CSV table of C-alpha atoms in Angstrom, one decimal:
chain,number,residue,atom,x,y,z
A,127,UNK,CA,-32.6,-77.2,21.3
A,128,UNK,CA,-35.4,-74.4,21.3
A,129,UNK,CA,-37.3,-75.0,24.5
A,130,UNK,CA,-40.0,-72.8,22.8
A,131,UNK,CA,-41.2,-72.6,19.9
A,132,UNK,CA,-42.6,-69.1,18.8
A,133,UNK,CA,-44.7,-70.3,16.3
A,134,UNK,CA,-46.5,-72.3,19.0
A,135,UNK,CA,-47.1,-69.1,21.0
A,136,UNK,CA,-50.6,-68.1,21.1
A,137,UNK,CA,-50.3,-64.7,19.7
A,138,UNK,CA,-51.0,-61.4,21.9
A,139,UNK,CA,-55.0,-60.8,22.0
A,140,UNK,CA,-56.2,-57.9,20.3
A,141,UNK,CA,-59.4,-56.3,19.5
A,142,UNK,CA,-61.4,-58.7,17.1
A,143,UNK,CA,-64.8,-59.3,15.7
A,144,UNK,CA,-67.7,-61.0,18.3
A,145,UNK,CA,-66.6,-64.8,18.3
A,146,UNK,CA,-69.5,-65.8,16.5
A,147,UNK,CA,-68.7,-64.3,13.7
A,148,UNK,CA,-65.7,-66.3,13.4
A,149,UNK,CA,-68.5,-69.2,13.6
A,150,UNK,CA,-69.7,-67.7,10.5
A,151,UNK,CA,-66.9,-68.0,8.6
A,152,UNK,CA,-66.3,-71.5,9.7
A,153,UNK,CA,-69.9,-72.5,8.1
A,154,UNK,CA,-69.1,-70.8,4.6
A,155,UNK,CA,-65.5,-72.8,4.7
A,156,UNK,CA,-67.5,-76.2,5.9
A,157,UNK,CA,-69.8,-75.4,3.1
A,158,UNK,CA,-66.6,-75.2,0.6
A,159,UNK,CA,-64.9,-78.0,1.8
A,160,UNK,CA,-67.9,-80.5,1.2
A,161,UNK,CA,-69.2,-79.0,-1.9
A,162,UNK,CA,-65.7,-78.9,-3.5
A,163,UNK,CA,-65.3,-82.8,-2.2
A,164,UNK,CA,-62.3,-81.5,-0.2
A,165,UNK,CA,-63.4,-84.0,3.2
A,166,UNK,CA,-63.7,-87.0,0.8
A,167,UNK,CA,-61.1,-90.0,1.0
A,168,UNK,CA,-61.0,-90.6,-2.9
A,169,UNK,CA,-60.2,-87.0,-3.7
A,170,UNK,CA,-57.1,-87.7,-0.8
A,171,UNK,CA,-56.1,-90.8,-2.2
A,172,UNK,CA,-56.3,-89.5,-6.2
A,173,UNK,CA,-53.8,-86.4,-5.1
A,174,UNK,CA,-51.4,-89.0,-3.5
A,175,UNK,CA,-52.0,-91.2,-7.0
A,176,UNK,CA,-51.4,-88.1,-8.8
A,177,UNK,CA,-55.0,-89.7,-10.4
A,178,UNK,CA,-56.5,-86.3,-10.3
A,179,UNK,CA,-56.0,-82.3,-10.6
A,180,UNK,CA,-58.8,-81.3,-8.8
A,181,UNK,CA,-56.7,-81.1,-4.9
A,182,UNK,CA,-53.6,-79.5,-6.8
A,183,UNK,CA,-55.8,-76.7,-8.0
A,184,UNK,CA,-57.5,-76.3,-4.8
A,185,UNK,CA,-54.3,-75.9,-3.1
A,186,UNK,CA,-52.8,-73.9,-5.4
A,187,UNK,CA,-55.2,-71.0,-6.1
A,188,UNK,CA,-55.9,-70.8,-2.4
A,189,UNK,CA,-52.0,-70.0,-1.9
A,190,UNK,CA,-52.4,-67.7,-4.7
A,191,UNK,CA,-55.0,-66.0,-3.7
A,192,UNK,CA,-53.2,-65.6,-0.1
A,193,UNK,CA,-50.7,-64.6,-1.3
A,194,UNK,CA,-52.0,-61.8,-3.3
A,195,UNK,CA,-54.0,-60.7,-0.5
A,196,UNK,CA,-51.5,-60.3,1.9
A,197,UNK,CA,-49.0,-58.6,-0.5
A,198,UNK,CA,-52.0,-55.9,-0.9
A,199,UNK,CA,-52.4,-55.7,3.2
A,200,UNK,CA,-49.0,-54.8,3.4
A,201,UNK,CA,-48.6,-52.6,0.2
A,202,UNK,CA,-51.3,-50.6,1.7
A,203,UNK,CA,-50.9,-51.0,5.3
A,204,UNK,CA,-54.4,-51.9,5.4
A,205,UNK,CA,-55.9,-52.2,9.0
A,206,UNK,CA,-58.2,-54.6,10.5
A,207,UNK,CA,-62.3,-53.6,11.0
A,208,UNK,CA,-61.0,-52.5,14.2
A,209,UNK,CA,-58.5,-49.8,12.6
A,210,UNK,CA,-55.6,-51.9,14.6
A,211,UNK,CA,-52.4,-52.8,11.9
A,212,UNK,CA,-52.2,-56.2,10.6
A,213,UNK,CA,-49.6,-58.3,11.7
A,214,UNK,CA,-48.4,-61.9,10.9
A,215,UNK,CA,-46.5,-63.8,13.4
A,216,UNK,CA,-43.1,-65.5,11.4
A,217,UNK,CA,-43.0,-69.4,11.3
A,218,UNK,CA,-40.0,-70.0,13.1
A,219,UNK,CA,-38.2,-73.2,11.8
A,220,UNK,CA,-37.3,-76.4,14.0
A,221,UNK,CA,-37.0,-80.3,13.0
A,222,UNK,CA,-40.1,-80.8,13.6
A,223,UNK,CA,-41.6,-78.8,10.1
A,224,UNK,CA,-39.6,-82.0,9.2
A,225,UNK,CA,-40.8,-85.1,11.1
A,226,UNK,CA,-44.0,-83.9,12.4
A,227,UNK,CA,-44.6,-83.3,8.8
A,228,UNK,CA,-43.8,-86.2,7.2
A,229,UNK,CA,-46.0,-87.9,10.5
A,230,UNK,CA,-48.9,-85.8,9.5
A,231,UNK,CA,-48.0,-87.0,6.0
A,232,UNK,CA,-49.0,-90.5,6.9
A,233,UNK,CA,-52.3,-89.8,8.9
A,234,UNK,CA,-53.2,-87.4,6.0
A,235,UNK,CA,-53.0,-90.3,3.2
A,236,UNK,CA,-54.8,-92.8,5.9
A,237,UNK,CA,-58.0,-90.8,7.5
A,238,UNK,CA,-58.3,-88.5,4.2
A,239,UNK,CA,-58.3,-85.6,6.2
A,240,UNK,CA,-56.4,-82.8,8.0
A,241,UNK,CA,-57.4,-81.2,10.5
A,242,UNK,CA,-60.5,-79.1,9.3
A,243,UNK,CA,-61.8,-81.7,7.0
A,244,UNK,CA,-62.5,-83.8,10.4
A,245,UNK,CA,-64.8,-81.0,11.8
A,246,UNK,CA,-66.6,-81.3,8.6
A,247,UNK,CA,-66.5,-84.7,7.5
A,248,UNK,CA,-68.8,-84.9,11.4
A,249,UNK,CA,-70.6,-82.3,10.6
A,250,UNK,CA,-71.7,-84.0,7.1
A,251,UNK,CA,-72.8,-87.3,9.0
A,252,UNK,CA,-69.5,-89.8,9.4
A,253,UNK,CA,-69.8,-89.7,12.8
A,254,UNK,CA,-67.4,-92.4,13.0
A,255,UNK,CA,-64.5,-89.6,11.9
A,256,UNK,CA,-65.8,-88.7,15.7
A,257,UNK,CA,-63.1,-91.4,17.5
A,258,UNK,CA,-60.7,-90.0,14.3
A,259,UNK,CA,-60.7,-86.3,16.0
A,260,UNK,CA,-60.5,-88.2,19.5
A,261,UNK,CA,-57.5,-89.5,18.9
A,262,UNK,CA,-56.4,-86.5,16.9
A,263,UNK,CA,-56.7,-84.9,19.9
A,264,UNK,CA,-55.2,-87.7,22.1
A,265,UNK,CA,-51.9,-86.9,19.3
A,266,UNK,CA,-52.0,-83.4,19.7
A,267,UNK,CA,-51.9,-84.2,23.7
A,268,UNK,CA,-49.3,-86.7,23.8
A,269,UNK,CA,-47.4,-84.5,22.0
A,270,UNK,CA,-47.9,-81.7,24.6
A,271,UNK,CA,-46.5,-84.0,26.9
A,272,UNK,CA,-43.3,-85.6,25.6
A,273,UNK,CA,-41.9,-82.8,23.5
A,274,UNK,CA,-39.7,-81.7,25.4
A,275,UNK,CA,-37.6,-84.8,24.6
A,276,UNK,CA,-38.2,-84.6,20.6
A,277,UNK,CA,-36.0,-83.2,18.5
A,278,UNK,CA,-36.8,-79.4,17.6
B,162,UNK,CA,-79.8,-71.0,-7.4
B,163,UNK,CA,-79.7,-74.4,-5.2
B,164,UNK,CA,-79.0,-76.7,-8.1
B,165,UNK,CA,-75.9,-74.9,-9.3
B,166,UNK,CA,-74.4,-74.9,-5.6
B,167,UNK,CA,-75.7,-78.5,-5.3
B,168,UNK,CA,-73.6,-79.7,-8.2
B,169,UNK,CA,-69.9,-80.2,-7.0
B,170,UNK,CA,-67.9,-77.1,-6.7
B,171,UNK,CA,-64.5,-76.5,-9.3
B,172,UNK,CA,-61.1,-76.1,-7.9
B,173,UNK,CA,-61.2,-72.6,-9.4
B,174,UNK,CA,-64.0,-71.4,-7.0
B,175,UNK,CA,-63.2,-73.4,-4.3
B,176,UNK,CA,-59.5,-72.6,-3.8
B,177,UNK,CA,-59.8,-69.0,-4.2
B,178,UNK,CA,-62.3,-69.3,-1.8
B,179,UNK,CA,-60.4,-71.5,0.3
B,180,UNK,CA,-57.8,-68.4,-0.3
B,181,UNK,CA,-60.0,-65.2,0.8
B,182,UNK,CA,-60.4,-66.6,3.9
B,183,UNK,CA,-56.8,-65.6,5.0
B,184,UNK,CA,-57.9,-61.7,4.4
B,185,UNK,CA,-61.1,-62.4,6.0
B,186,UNK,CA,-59.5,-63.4,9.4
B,187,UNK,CA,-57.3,-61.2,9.4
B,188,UNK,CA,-59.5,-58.4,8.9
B,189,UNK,CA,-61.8,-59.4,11.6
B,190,UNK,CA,-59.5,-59.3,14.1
B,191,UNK,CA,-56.1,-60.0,13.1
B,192,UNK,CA,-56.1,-63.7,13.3
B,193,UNK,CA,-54.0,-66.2,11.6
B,194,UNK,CA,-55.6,-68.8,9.7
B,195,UNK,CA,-54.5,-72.2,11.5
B,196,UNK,CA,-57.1,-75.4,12.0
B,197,UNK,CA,-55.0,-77.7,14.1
B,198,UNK,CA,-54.4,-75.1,17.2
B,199,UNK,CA,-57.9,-75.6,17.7
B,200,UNK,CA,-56.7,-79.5,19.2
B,201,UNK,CA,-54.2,-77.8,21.0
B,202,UNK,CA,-56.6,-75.2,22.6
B,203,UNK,CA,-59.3,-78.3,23.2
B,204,UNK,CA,-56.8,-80.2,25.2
B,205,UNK,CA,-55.8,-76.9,27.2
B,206,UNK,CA,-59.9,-77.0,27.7
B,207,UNK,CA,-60.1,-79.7,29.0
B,208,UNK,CA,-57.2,-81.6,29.7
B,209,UNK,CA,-54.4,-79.3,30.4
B,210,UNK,CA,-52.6,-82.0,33.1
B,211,UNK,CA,-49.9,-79.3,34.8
B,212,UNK,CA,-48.3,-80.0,30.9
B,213,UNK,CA,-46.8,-76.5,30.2
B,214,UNK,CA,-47.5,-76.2,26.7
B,215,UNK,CA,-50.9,-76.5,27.9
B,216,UNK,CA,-51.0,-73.8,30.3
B,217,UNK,CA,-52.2,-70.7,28.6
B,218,UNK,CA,-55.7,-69.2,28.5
B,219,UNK,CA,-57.0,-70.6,25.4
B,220,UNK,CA,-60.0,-68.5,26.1
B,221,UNK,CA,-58.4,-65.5,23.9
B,222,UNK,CA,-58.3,-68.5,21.2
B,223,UNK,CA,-61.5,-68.8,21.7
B,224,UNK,CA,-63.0,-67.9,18.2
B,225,UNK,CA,-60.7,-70.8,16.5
B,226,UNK,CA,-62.8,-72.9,18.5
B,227,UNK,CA,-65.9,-71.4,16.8
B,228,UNK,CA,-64.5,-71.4,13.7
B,229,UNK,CA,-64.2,-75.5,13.7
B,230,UNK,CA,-67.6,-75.5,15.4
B,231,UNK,CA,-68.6,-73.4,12.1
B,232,UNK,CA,-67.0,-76.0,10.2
B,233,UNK,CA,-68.9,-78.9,11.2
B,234,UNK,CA,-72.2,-77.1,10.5
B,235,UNK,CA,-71.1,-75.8,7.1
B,236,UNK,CA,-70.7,-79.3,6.7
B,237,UNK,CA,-74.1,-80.3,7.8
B,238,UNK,CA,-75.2,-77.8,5.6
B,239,UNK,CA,-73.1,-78.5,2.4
B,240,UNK,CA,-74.3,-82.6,2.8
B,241,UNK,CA,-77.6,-82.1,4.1
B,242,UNK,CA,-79.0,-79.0,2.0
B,243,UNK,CA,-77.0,-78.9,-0.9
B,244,UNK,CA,-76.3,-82.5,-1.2
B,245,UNK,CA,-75.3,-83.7,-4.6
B,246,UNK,CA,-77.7,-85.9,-6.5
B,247,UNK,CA,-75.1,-87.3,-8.7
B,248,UNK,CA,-72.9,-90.0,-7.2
B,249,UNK,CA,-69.2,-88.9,-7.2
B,250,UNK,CA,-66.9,-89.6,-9.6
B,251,UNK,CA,-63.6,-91.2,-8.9
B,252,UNK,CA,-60.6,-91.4,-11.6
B,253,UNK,CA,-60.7,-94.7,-12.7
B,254,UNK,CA,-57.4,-95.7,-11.9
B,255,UNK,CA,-57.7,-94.3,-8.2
B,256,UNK,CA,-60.4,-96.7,-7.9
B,257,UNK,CA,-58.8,-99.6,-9.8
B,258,UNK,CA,-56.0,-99.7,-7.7
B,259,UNK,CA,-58.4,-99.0,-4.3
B,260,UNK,CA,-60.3,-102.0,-5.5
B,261,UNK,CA,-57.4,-103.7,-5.5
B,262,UNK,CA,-56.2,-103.3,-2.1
B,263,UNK,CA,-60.0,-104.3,-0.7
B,264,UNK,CA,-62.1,-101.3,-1.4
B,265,UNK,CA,-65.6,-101.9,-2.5
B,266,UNK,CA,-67.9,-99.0,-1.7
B,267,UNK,CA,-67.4,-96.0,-4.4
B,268,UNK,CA,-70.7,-95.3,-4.6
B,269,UNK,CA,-72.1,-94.1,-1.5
B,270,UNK,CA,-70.3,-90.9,-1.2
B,271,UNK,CA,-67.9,-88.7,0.2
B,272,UNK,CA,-65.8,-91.5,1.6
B,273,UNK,CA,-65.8,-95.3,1.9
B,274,UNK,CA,-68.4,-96.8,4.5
B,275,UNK,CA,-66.5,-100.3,4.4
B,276,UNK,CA,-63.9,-98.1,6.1
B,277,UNK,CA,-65.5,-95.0,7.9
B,278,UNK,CA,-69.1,-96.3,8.5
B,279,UNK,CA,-70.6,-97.6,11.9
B,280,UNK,CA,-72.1,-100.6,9.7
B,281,UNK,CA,-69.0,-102.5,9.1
B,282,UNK,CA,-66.7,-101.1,10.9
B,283,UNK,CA,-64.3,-104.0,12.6
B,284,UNK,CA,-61.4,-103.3,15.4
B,285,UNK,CA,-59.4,-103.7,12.8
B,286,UNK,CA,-60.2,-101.0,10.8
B,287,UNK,CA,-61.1,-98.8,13.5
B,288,UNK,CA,-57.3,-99.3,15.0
B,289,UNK,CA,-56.0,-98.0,11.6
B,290,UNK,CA,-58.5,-96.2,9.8
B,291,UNK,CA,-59.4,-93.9,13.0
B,292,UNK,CA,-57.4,-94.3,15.9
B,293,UNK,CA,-53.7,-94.8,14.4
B,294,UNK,CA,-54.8,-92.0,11.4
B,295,UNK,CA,-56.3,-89.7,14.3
B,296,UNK,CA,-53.0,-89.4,16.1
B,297,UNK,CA,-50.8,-89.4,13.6
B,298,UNK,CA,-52.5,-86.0,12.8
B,299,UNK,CA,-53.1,-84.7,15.9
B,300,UNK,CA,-49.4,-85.7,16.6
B,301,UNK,CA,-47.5,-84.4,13.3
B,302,UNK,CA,-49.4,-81.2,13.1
B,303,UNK,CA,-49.0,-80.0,16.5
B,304,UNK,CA,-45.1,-81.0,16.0
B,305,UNK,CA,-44.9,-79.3,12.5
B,306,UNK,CA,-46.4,-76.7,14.5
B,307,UNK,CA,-49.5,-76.3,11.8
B,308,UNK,CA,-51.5,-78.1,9.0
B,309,UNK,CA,-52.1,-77.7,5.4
B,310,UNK,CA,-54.1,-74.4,6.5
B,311,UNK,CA,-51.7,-72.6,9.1
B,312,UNK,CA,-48.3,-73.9,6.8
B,313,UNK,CA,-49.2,-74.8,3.4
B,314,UNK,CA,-51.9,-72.0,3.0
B,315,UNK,CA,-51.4,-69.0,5.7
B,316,UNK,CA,-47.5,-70.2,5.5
B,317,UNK,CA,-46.9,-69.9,2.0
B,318,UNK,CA,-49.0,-66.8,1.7
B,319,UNK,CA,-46.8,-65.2,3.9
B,320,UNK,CA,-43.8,-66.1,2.3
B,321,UNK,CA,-42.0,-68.5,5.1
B,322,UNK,CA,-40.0,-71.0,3.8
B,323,UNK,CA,-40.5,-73.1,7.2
B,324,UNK,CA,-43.9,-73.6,6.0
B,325,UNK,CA,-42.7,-74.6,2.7
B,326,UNK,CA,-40.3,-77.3,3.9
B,327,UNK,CA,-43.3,-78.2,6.2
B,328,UNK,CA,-45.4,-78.5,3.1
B,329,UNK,CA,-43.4,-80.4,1.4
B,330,UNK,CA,-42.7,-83.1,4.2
B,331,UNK,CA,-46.8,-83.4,4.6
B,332,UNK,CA,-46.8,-84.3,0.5
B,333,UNK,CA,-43.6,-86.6,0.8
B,334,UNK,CA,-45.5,-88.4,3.9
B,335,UNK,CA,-49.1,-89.0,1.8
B,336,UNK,CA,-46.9,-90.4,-0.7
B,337,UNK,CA,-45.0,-92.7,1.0
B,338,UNK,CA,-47.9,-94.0,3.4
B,339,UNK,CA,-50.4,-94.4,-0.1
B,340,UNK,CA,-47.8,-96.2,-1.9
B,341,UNK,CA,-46.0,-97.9,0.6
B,342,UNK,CA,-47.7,-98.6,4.0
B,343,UNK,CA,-51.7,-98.5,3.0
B,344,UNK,CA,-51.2,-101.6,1.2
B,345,UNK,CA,-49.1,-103.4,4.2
B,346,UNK,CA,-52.4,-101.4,6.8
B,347,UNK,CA,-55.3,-102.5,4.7
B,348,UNK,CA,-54.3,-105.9,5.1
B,349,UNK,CA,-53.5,-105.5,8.5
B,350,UNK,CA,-56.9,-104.1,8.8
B,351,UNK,CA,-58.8,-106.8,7.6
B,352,UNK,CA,-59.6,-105.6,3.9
């Protein structure tokens, strides 16, 4: 049994853009994810009927187009704004990639939404998706508390 | 200008999109693209109960909890401003087979209100539709360790086949729960 996980360490803080900058970025991605229909339950639910493309693309070009750009920051050891060198923690693997993400697999398929799709399904006026994120965060915290007895 | 961003966006803009942000963060300021920490650093905020994997500052993580706040307003923004004038369109058999398990509203946007609005919302449907979904979320990310952002996307970018596996598990579990257990919820639910 890991008793800690290193993927779940906060990494070391480094020198970074102002925070609201980060803000920024979060509005051009809430801006994405409603325009491309990414925070809506039918668009969930035709992935999961394999009804639809449309989530398979999105996925899959997004990966690409990580993927790409992180092969080209490391070709050419490009630095961050802040001239410090990039790096990207390595996803250590336990059980719970496993169960956790076959769990996450069920709410996923039930609220039509991960994670960031909650922020912006509020944002967009389902305000209901508010007790959603509540007891997302009630998960995440019960979680916190009893993993020490899950499998890892 | 605002009529072509008003109309829904294609997967082919949208994912690559979806993709530049993982340079963009970590050009800024070296930070990995993950959404669901951001639970993780709220209950650290504010409800850290002596629960170890609580106890860290989560004010260095401070910008992830921008970026979500970013997220809501982009979505403001993207429904508000830039809403769509057409109704959406739903693959037919999606929708046949929703209507078939109690679904009636595919008209008035994004997602169902019979399930997600104030209007009719029942305990039942509340139970399963917010509260179990919310947790199981909260729950299995923070387990997995990450969501379809910090695994399937950041993950797979960077090559680590925990995220794939990861990945993989989230698909297998929409599947099943779709197939298998909304039909067994939405009655439970009331639908």
């Amino acid at each position: 049994m890991v008793s800690e996980q290193t993927t779940q360490k906060p990494p070391i803080q480094q020198r970074s853009k102002p925070n609201w900058v980060f803000g920024l970025v979060g509005v051009v991605f809430g801006i994405v994810f409603v325009k491309a229909e990414i925070i809506s339950w039918f668009r969930i639910q035709e992935m999961f009927r394999l009804d639809a493309f449309h989530m398979y693309g999105v996925i899959g070009s997004a990966v690409l187009i990580g993927l790409l750009s992180v092969q080209l920051i490391r070709r050419f050891n490009i630095r961050t704004l802040q001239g410090d060198p990039i790096s990207i923690a390595p996803k250590q693997f336990t059980q719970g990639q496993i169960w956790g993400g076959l769990l996450f697999g069920f709410g996923w398929a039930i609220t039509g939404a991960c994670p960031g799709p909650l922020f912006a399904q509020i944002g967009a006026g389902y305000t209901a998706v508010g007790i959603t994120l509540l007891s997302a965060l009630a998960g995440t915290w019960v979680y916190g508390a009893i993993r020490k007895h899950l499998p890892h | 200008m605002i009529q072509v961003l008003s109309q829904p966006w294609p997967w082919y803009v949208a994912g690559p999109l979806i993709g530049l942000t993982v340079p963009t963060l970590l050009l800024l300021g070296n930070k990995a693209f993950g959404i669901s920490s951001s639970l993780r650093h709220i209950c650290a905020a504010c409800v850290p109960a002596n629960i170890d994997f609580f106890r860290y500052d989560w004010r260095k993580e401070s910008w992830n909890l921008w970026f979500v706040g970013g997220i809501a307003i982009g979505g403001l923004i993207g429904n508000q401003l830039l809403t769509n004038p057409a109704a959406l369109t739903i693959a037919p058999a999606t929708q046949e087979a929703l209507q078939q398990l109690g679904v009636h509203d595919f008209s008035s946007g994004l997602l169902p209100l019979d399930l997600f609005g104030w209007a009719s919302m029942t305990v039942g449907k509340a139970l399963v539709f917010l509260v179990l979904g919310g947790f199981l979320v909260g729950f299995g990310t923070r387990y997995a360790g990450g969501c379809t952002s910090g695994h399937a996307i950041m993950g797979l970018s960077n090559l680590q086949w925990p995220s794939l596996i990861a990945t993989v598990c989230f698909m297998i579990g929409g599947f099943a729960m779709t197939h298998l257990g909304l039909p067994f919820l939405m009655r439970l639910a009331g639908l």
